CSV table of N, CA, C and O in Angstrom, one decimal:
chain,number,residue,atom,x,y,z
A,150,UNK,N,133.8,51.3,112.5
A,150,UNK,CA,133.3,52.2,112.7
A,150,UNK,C,132.1,52.9,111.2
A,150,UNK,O,133.1,53.0,110.3
A,151,UNK,N,131.1,52.8,111.4
A,151,UNK,CA,130.2,53.2,110.4
A,151,UNK,C,129.9,54.8,110.2
A,151,UNK,O,129.8,55.3,111.1
A,152,UNK,N,130.3,55.3,109.1
A,152,UNK,CA,130.0,56.8,108.9
A,152,UNK,C,129.4,57.0,107.8
A,152,UNK,O,129.3,56.4,106.6
A,153,UNK,N,128.7,58.3,107.8
A,153,UNK,CA,127.6,58.7,106.9
A,153,UNK,C,128.2,59.9,106.9
A,153,UNK,O,128.0,60.6,107.7
A,154,UNK,N,128.6,60.7,105.8
A,154,UNK,CA,129.1,62.1,105.0
A,154,UNK,C,128.5,62.5,104.1
A,154,UNK,O,128.2,62.2,103.2
A,155,UNK,N,127.6,63.8,104.7
A,155,UNK,CA,126.7,64.2,103.8
A,155,UNK,C,127.8,65.5,103.2
A,155,UNK,O,128.6,65.9,103.4
A,156,UNK,N,127.3,65.8,101.9
A,156,UNK,CA,127.8,67.2,101.1
A,156,UNK,C,126.7,67.4,100.3
A,156,UNK,O,125.7,66.8,99.9
A,157,UNK,N,126.9,68.6,99.5
A,157,UNK,CA,125.9,69.4,98.7
A,157,UNK,C,125.1,70.4,99.3
A,157,UNK,O,124.4,70.9,98.4
A,158,UNK,N,125.1,70.6,100.6
A,158,UNK,CA,124.4,71.8,101.0
A,158,UNK,C,124.8,73.2,100.4
A,158,UNK,O,125.9,73.2,100.0
A,159,UNK,N,124.1,74.1,100.6
A,159,UNK,CA,124.5,75.7,100.2
A,159,UNK,C,123.2,76.3,100.1
A,159,UNK,O,122.2,76.1,100.6
A,160,UNK,N,123.3,77.6,99.7
A,160,UNK,CA,122.4,78.8,99.6
A,160,UNK,C,121.9,78.5,97.9
A,160,UNK,O,122.9,78.5,97.0
A,161,UNK,N,120.5,78.5,97.9
A,161,UNK,CA,119.9,78.6,96.8
A,161,UNK,C,118.5,79.4,97.0
A,161,UNK,O,118.3,79.9,98.0
A,162,UNK,N,118.5,80.0,95.6
A,162,UNK,CA,117.2,80.8,95.6
A,162,UNK,C,116.2,80.2,95.8
A,162,UNK,O,115.9,79.0,95.2
A,163,UNK,N,114.6,80.5,96.3
A,163,UNK,CA,113.5,80.0,95.9
A,163,UNK,C,113.3,79.6,94.4
A,163,UNK,O,113.4,80.4,93.4
A,164,UNK,N,112.9,78.4,94.2
A,164,UNK,CA,112.6,77.8,93.1
A,164,UNK,C,114.0,76.9,92.4
A,164,UNK,O,113.5,76.4,91.1
A,165,UNK,N,115.1,77.1,93.1
A,165,UNK,CA,116.0,76.3,92.7
A,165,UNK,C,116.0,74.8,93.1
A,165,UNK,O,115.3,74.5,93.5
A,166,UNK,N,117.6,74.5,92.8
A,166,UNK,CA,117.4,73.2,93.1
A,166,UNK,C,118.9,72.6,93.6
A,166,UNK,O,119.7,73.5,93.6
A,167,UNK,N,119.0,71.6,94.4
A,167,UNK,CA,120.3,71.2,95.3
A,167,UNK,C,119.8,69.8,95.1
A,167,UNK,O,119.1,69.2,95.2
A,168,UNK,N,121.5,69.2,94.9
A,168,UNK,CA,121.5,67.6,95.2
A,168,UNK,C,122.3,67.5,96.2
A,168,UNK,O,123.5,67.4,96.2
A,169,UNK,N,122.0,66.6,97.3
A,169,UNK,CA,122.7,66.3,98.5
A,169,UNK,C,123.2,64.9,98.2
A,169,UNK,O,122.4,64.2,97.6
A,170,UNK,N,124.2,64.5,98.8
A,170,UNK,CA,125.0,63.4,98.8
A,170,UNK,C,125.2,62.6,100.1
A,170,UNK,O,125.6,63.5,101.2
A,171,UNK,N,124.8,61.1,100.4
A,171,UNK,CA,125.4,61.0,101.5
A,171,UNK,C,126.3,59.6,101.1
A,171,UNK,O,125.8,58.6,100.5
A,172,UNK,N,127.6,59.5,101.8
A,172,UNK,CA,128.5,58.4,101.3
A,172,UNK,C,128.6,57.8,102.7
A,172,UNK,O,129.0,58.3,103.7
A,173,UNK,N,128.4,56.6,102.5
A,173,UNK,CA,128.6,55.5,103.5
A,173,UNK,C,129.8,54.9,103.5
A,173,UNK,O,130.7,54.6,102.5
A,174,UNK,N,130.5,54.5,104.7
A,174,UNK,CA,131.9,54.3,104.8
A,174,UNK,C,131.9,52.7,104.4
A,174,UNK,O,133.0,52.1,104.2
A,175,UNK,N,130.7,52.0,104.4
A,175,UNK,CA,130.7,50.8,104.0
A,175,UNK,C,129.7,50.5,102.7
A,175,UNK,O,129.0,51.6,102.2
A,176,UNK,N,129.3,49.2,102.5
A,176,UNK,CA,128.1,49.2,101.6
A,176,UNK,C,126.9,49.3,101.9
A,176,UNK,O,126.5,49.2,103.2
A,177,UNK,N,126.1,50.3,101.2
A,177,UNK,CA,124.8,50.6,101.6
A,177,UNK,C,123.8,49.4,101.8
A,177,UNK,O,122.7,49.5,102.2
A,178,UNK,N,124.2,48.5,101.3
A,178,UNK,CA,123.4,47.3,101.6
A,178,UNK,C,123.2,46.9,103.1
A,178,UNK,O,122.4,46.0,103.1
A,179,UNK,N,124.2,47.2,103.7
A,179,UNK,CA,124.3,46.6,105.0
A,179,UNK,C,123.1,47.5,106.0
A,179,UNK,O,122.7,46.9,106.9
A,180,UNK,N,122.5,48.5,105.3
A,180,UNK,CA,121.4,49.2,105.9
A,180,UNK,C,120.0,48.6,105.5
A,180,UNK,O,120.0,48.8,104.3
A,181,UNK,N,119.3,48.5,106.5
A,181,UNK,CA,117.8,48.2,105.9
A,181,UNK,C,117.1,49.4,105.6
A,181,UNK,O,116.1,48.8,104.9
A,182,UNK,N,117.4,50.4,106.1
A,182,UNK,CA,116.8,51.5,105.6
A,182,UNK,C,117.5,52.5,105.6
A,182,UNK,O,118.6,53.0,106.5
A,183,UNK,N,117.4,53.5,104.6
A,183,UNK,CA,118.6,55.1,104.6
A,183,UNK,C,117.5,55.8,103.9
A,183,UNK,O,116.3,55.8,103.7
A,184,UNK,N,117.7,57.3,104.3
A,184,UNK,CA,117.0,58.4,104.3
A,184,UNK,C,117.6,59.6,104.5
A,184,UNK,O,118.6,59.6,105.0
A,185,UNK,N,116.8,60.7,104.6
A,185,UNK,CA,117.0,62.2,104.9
A,185,UNK,C,116.3,62.7,106.2
A,185,UNK,O,114.9,62.6,106.1
A,186,UNK,N,116.5,63.2,106.9
A,186,UNK,CA,115.6,64.0,107.8
A,186,UNK,C,116.4,65.6,107.7
A,186,UNK,O,117.4,65.7,107.2
A,187,UNK,N,115.4,66.4,108.5
A,187,UNK,CA,116.0,67.9,108.6
A,187,UNK,C,115.4,68.4,109.8
A,187,UNK,O,114.2,68.0,110.5
A,188,UNK,N,116.2,69.4,110.1
A,188,UNK,CA,115.8,70.2,111.4
A,188,UNK,C,116.0,71.5,111.1
A,188,UNK,O,117.1,72.1,111.1
A,189,UNK,N,114.8,72.3,111.4
A,189,UNK,CA,115.1,73.7,111.0
A,189,UNK,C,115.2,74.6,112.6
A,189,UNK,O,115.1,73.4,113.5
A,190,UNK,N,115.8,75.9,112.7
A,190,UNK,CA,116.1,76.1,113.7
A,190,UNK,C,114.9,76.3,114.7
A,190,UNK,O,113.9,76.8,114.7
A,191,UNK,N,115.1,75.8,115.9
A,191,UNK,CA,114.1,75.8,116.8
A,191,UNK,C,112.8,74.7,116.7
A,191,UNK,O,111.9,74.5,117.7
A,192,UNK,N,113.1,73.7,115.9
A,192,UNK,CA,112.4,72.7,115.7
A,192,UNK,C,112.9,71.2,115.8
A,192,UNK,O,113.8,71.2,115.8
A,193,UNK,N,112.1,70.4,115.9
A,193,UNK,CA,112.6,69.0,115.9
A,193,UNK,C,113.0,68.7,114.6
A,193,UNK,O,112.6,69.0,113.9
A,194,UNK,N,113.8,67.3,114.6
A,194,UNK,CA,114.4,66.6,113.6
A,194,UNK,C,113.1,66.0,113.0
A,194,UNK,O,112.3,65.2,113.5
A,195,UNK,N,112.9,66.1,111.7
A,195,UNK,CA,111.9,65.9,110.8
A,195,UNK,C,112.2,64.8,109.8
A,195,UNK,O,113.1,64.9,109.1
A,196,UNK,N,111.6,63.5,109.4
A,196,UNK,CA,111.9,62.8,108.5
A,196,UNK,C,111.3,63.7,107.2
A,196,UNK,O,110.1,64.1,106.9
A,197,UNK,N,112.4,63.4,106.1
A,197,UNK,CA,112.0,63.9,104.9
A,197,UNK,C,111.5,62.9,104.1
A,197,UNK,O,110.8,62.9,103.3
A,198,UNK,N,112.6,61.9,103.7
A,198,UNK,CA,112.1,60.6,103.2
A,198,UNK,C,113.1,59.6,103.9
A,198,UNK,O,114.4,59.7,104.3
A,199,UNK,N,112.3,58.4,103.6
A,199,UNK,CA,113.2,56.9,103.9
A,199,UNK,C,112.8,56.2,102.9
A,199,UNK,O,111.9,55.8,102.3
A,200,UNK,N,114.1,55.2,103.0
A,200,UNK,CA,113.9,53.8,101.5
A,200,UNK,C,114.4,52.6,102.2
A,200,UNK,O,115.4,52.7,102.9
A,201,UNK,N,113.5,51.7,102.0
A,201,UNK,CA,114.1,50.4,102.7
A,201,UNK,C,115.0,49.8,101.6
A,201,UNK,O,115.1,50.0,100.3
A,202,UNK,N,115.7,48.7,102.0
A,202,UNK,CA,116.4,47.9,101.2
A,202,UNK,C,116.0,47.7,99.9
A,202,UNK,O,116.3,47.4,99.0
A,203,UNK,N,114.5,46.9,100.3
A,203,UNK,CA,113.7,46.7,99.3
A,203,UNK,C,113.1,47.8,98.2
A,203,UNK,O,112.3,47.4,97.4
A,204,UNK,N,113.2,48.8,98.5
A,204,UNK,CA,112.8,49.9,97.7
A,204,UNK,C,111.6,50.5,98.2
A,204,UNK,O,111.3,51.5,97.3
A,205,UNK,N,111.0,50.3,99.5
A,205,UNK,CA,109.8,51.1,99.8
A,205,UNK,C,110.2,52.2,100.4
A,205,UNK,O,111.2,52.6,101.1
A,206,UNK,N,109.5,53.3,99.7
A,206,UNK,CA,110.0,54.5,99.9
A,206,UNK,C,108.8,55.4,100.7
A,206,UNK,O,107.8,55.3,99.9
A,207,UNK,N,109.1,56.2,101.5
A,207,UNK,CA,108.2,57.2,102.2
A,207,UNK,C,108.5,58.6,102.0
A,207,UNK,O,109.8,58.9,102.7
A,208,UNK,N,107.8,59.7,101.3
A,208,UNK,CA,108.2,61.0,101.7
A,208,UNK,C,107.4,61.6,102.6
A,208,UNK,O,106.1,61.7,102.5
A,209,UNK,N,108.0,62.8,103.3
A,209,UNK,CA,106.6,63.8,103.7
A,209,UNK,C,106.0,64.0,102.7
A,209,UNK,O,106.3,64.5,101.5
A,210,UNK,N,104.7,64.7,103.4
A,210,UNK,CA,103.8,65.3,102.5
A,210,UNK,C,104.4,66.6,101.7
A,210,UNK,O,103.9,67.1,100.8
A,211,UNK,N,105.4,67.2,102.8
A,211,UNK,CA,105.8,68.5,102.3
A,211,UNK,C,106.8,68.6,100.9
A,211,UNK,O,106.9,69.8,100.5
A,212,UNK,N,107.2,67.4,100.7
A,212,UNK,CA,108.2,67.4,99.7
A,212,UNK,C,107.8,66.7,98.6
A,212,UNK,O,108.5,66.4,97.6
A,213,UNK,N,106.9,65.7,98.9
A,213,UNK,CA,106.3,64.9,97.5
A,213,UNK,C,106.2,65.8,96.1
A,213,UNK,O,105.5,66.8,96.3
A,214,UNK,N,106.5,65.2,95.2
A,214,UNK,CA,106.6,66.0,94.0
A,214,UNK,C,107.8,66.8,93.6
A,214,UNK,O,108.2,67.1,92.6
A,215,UNK,N,108.5,67.0,94.7
A,215,UNK,CA,109.9,68.0,94.4
A,215,UNK,C,111.1,67.2,94.8
A,215,UNK,O,112.1,67.9,94.2
A,216,UNK,N,111.1,66.4,95.9
A,216,UNK,CA,112.1,65.8,96.2
A,216,UNK,C,112.3,64.0,96.0
A,216,UNK,O,111.3,63.8,95.6
A,217,UNK,N,113.3,63.7,95.7
A,217,UNK,CA,113.7,62.4,95.0
A,217,UNK,C,114.7,61.8,95.8
A,217,UNK,O,115.9,62.3,95.6
A,218,UNK,N,114.6,60.5,96.2
A,218,UNK,CA,115.8,59.9,96.9
A,218,UNK,C,116.2,58.8,95.7
A,218,UNK,O,115.7,58.3,95.0
A,219,UNK,N,117.3,58.7,95.7
A,219,UNK,CA,118.1,57.5,94.6
A,219,UNK,C,119.3,57.2,95.3
A,219,UNK,O,119.8,57.6,96.4
A,220,UNK,N,120.0,56.3,94.6
A,220,UNK,CA,121.3,55.5,95.5
A,220,UNK,C,122.4,55.0,94.1
A,220,UNK,O,121.6,54.6,92.9
A,221,UNK,N,123.4,55.1,94.4
A,221,UNK,CA,124.4,54.2,93.6
A,221,UNK,C,125.0,53.4,94.5
A,221,UNK,O,126.2,53.8,95.4
A,222,UNK,N,124.7,52.0,94.2
A,222,UNK,CA,125.2,51.3,95.2
A,222,UNK,C,126.4,50.8,95.0
A,222,UNK,O,127.4,50.6,95.7
A,223,UNK,N,127.0,51.2,94.0
A,223,UNK,CA,128.9,51.0,93.4
A,223,UNK,C,129.5,52.2,94.2
A,223,UNK,O,130.7,51.7,94.7
A,224,UNK,N,128.7,53.2,94.5
A,224,UNK,CA,129.7,54.2,95.0
A,224,UNK,C,129.4,54.5,96.7
A,224,UNK,O,129.6,55.2,97.3
A,225,UNK,N,128.6,53.5,97.2
A,225,UNK,CA,127.8,53.4,98.4
A,225,UNK,C,127.4,54.7,99.1
A,225,UNK,O,127.5,55.4,100.1
A,226,UNK,N,126.5,55.2,97.9
A,226,UNK,CA,126.2,56.6,98.3
A,226,UNK,C,124.5,56.6,97.8
A,226,UNK,O,124.3,56.3,96.7
A,227,UNK,N,124.1,57.6,99.0
A,227,UNK,CA,122.5,57.9,98.5
A,227,UNK,C,122.5,59.5,98.5
A,227,UNK,O,123.2,60.0,98.9
A,228,UNK,N,121.4,60.0,97.4
A,228,UNK,CA,121.5,61.2,97.1
A,228,UNK,C,120.0,61.6,97.6
A,228,UNK,O,118.8,60.9,97.6
A,229,UNK,N,119.8,63.0,97.6
A,229,UNK,CA,118.6,63.7,97.6
A,229,UNK,C,118.3,64.7,96.6
A,229,UNK,O,119.1,65.8,96.9
A,230,UNK,N,117.7,64.6,95.4
A,230,UNK,CA,117.6,65.7,94.5
A,230,UNK,C,116.2,66.4,95.2
A,230,UNK,O,115.2,66.0,95.1
A,231,UNK,N,116.6,67.8,95.3
A,231,UNK,CA,115.6,68.4,95.6
A,231,UNK,C,115.1,69.7,94.6
A,231,UNK,O,116.4,70.5,94.3
A,232,UNK,N,114.2,69.8,94.3
A,232,UNK,CA,113.7,70.7,93.4
A,232,UNK,C,112.8,71.8,93.7
A,232,UNK,O,111.8,71.3,94.4
A,233,UNK,N,112.3,72.9,92.9
A,233,UNK,CA,111.4,73.7,93.7
A,233,UNK,C,111.7,73.9,95.0
A,233,UNK,O,110.5,74.1,95.7
A,234,UNK,N,112.7,74.3,95.1
A,234,UNK,CA,113.0,74.8,96.8
A,234,UNK,C,112.3,75.8,97.3
A,234,UNK,O,111.9,76.8,96.7
A,235,UNK,N,111.8,75.9,98.6
A,235,UNK,CA,111.0,76.8,99.0
A,235,UNK,C,111.7,77.1,100.5
A,235,UNK,O,112.6,76.4,101.1
A,236,UNK,N,111.5,78.5,100.7
A,236,UNK,CA,112.1,79.1,102.1
A,236,UNK,C,111.8,78.1,103.0
A,236,UNK,O,112.7,78.0,104.0
A,237,UNK,N,110.6,77.7,103.4
A,237,UNK,CA,110.5,76.6,104.3
A,237,UNK,C,111.2,75.1,104.3
A,237,UNK,O,111.3,74.6,105.2
A,238,UNK,N,112.1,75.1,103.6
A,238,UNK,CA,112.8,74.0,103.1
A,238,UNK,C,114.2,74.2,103.7
A,238,UNK,O,115.0,73.5,104.0
A,239,UNK,N,114.5,75.4,104.3
A,239,UNK,CA,115.6,75.6,104.9
A,239,UNK,C,115.8,75.2,106.5
A,239,UNK,O,114.9,74.9,107.1
A,240,UNK,N,117.0,74.4,106.3
A,240,UNK,CA,117.2,73.4,107.5
A,240,UNK,C,118.5,72.4,107.5
A,240,UNK,O,119.4,73.0,106.5
A,241,UNK,N,119.2,72.1,108.5
A,241,UNK,CA,120.1,71.3,108.4
A,241,UNK,C,119.6,70.0,107.8
A,241,UNK,O,118.5,69.1,108.9
A,242,UNK,N,120.3,69.0,107.2
A,242,UNK,CA,119.8,68.1,106.6
A,242,UNK,C,121.0,66.7,106.9
A,242,UNK,O,121.9,66.9,106.5
A,243,UNK,N,120.0,65.8,107.1
A,243,UNK,CA,121.1,64.8,108.0
A,243,UNK,C,120.8,63.4,106.9
A,243,UNK,O,119.5,63.2,107.1
A,244,UNK,N,121.7,63.0,106.8
A,244,UNK,CA,121.3,61.6,106.3
A,244,UNK,C,121.2,60.5,107.4
A,244,UNK,O,121.8,60.5,108.6
A,245,UNK,N,120.6,59.6,107.2
A,245,UNK,CA,120.3,58.4,108.0
A,245,UNK,C,120.3,56.9,107.4
A,245,UNK,O,120.0,56.8,106.5
A,246,UNK,N,120.7,56.4,108.2
A,246,UNK,CA,120.9,55.0,108.2
A,246,UNK,C,120.8,53.8,109.0
A,246,UNK,O,120.9,54.1,110.2
A,247,UNK,N,119.9,52.8,109.0
A,247,UNK,CA,119.6,51.8,109.9
A,247,UNK,C,120.3,50.6,109.7
A,247,UNK,O,120.1,50.0,108.8
A,248,UNK,N,121.2,50.1,110.6
A,248,UNK,CA,122.2,49.1,110.7
A,248,UNK,C,122.0,48.5,111.5
A,248,UNK,O,122.9,48.5,112.6
A,249,UNK,N,120.6,47.8,112.2
A,249,UNK,CA,120.6,47.4,113.5
A,249,UNK,C,120.2,48.6,114.6
A,249,UNK,O,119.2,48.4,114.9
A,250,UNK,N,121.2,49.6,114.7
A,250,UNK,CA,120.8,50.7,115.1
A,250,UNK,C,120.9,52.0,114.0
A,250,UNK,O,121.5,51.6,113.1
A,251,UNK,N,120.3,53.1,114.7
A,251,UNK,CA,120.2,54.1,113.8
A,251,UNK,C,122.0,54.6,113.6
A,251,UNK,O,122.3,54.9,114.6
A,252,UNK,N,121.9,55.2,112.4
A,252,UNK,CA,123.6,56.1,112.4
A,252,UNK,C,122.9,57.2,111.5
A,252,UNK,O,122.1,57.5,110.7
A,253,UNK,N,123.8,58.6,112.0
A,253,UNK,CA,123.3,60.0,111.4
A,253,UNK,C,124.8,60.2,111.1
A,253,UNK,O,125.8,60.1,111.3
A,254,UNK,N,124.7,61.1,110.0
A,254,UNK,CA,125.8,61.8,109.3
A,254,UNK,C,125.7,63.3,110.2
A,254,UNK,O,125.0,63.5,111.2
A,255,UNK,N,126.6,64.2,110.0
A,255,UNK,CA,127.1,65.3,110.8
A,255,UNK,C,126.1,66.3,110.1
A,255,UNK,O,126.2,67.6,111.0
A,256,UNK,N,125.4,66.2,109.1
A,256,UNK,CA,124.6,67.2,108.5
A,256,UNK,C,124.9,68.2,107.8
A,256,UNK,O,126.1,68.4,107.9
A,257,UNK,N,124.3,68.6,107.1
A,257,UNK,CA,124.6,69.9,106.0
A,257,UNK,C,123.4,70.7,105.5
A,257,UNK,O,122.5,70.7,106.0
A,258,UNK,N,123.8,72.0,105.8
A,258,UNK,CA,123.2,73.2,105.8
A,258,UNK,C,122.6,73.5,104.5
A,258,UNK,O,123.3,73.5,103.5
A,259,UNK,N,121.1,73.6,104.2
A,259,UNK,CA,120.6,73.9,103.3
A,259,UNK,C,119.8,75.4,103.5
A,259,UNK,O,118.8,75.6,104.4
A,260,UNK,N,120.2,76.5,102.8
A,260,UNK,CA,119.6,77.9,102.9
A,260,UNK,C,118.8,78.1,101.8
A,260,UNK,O,119.0,78.4,100.7
A,261,UNK,N,117.4,78.3,101.8
A,261,UNK,CA,116.7,78.9,100.5
A,261,UNK,C,116.3,80.2,101.0
A,261,UNK,O,115.7,80.4,101.6
A,262,UNK,N,116.8,81.2,100.2
A,262,UNK,CA,116.8,82.8,100.5
A,262,UNK,C,116.8,83.2,99.1
A,262,UNK,O,118.0,83.1,98.2
A,263,UNK,N,116.0,84.7,98.9
A,263,UNK,CA,116.7,85.6,97.9
A,263,UNK,C,117.7,86.6,98.3
A,263,UNK,O,118.0,87.3,97.3
């Protein structure tokens, strides 16, 4: 059973930073693509960033220069470093991995508010 487990969400003030983690139940080398999506209330789930096994990375325009994806292969973990957070970044953030079929984490809430 493949599982992706997110952590690291919370409440942060505008301009602040958070780092999300996504730990996979197995080696992340198994996934051809990993990344992060987010869903704000009343809106569809949108791509934040995806990264292929080969390192090709695609960021949404709204987060370019502020968010960074990284991975620790030894820990089977993918991270999302989020800096200069804005109120419009408020959403549930989902870890995504494709291993033949798409897999999703349970989501972690990020709230940006003063």
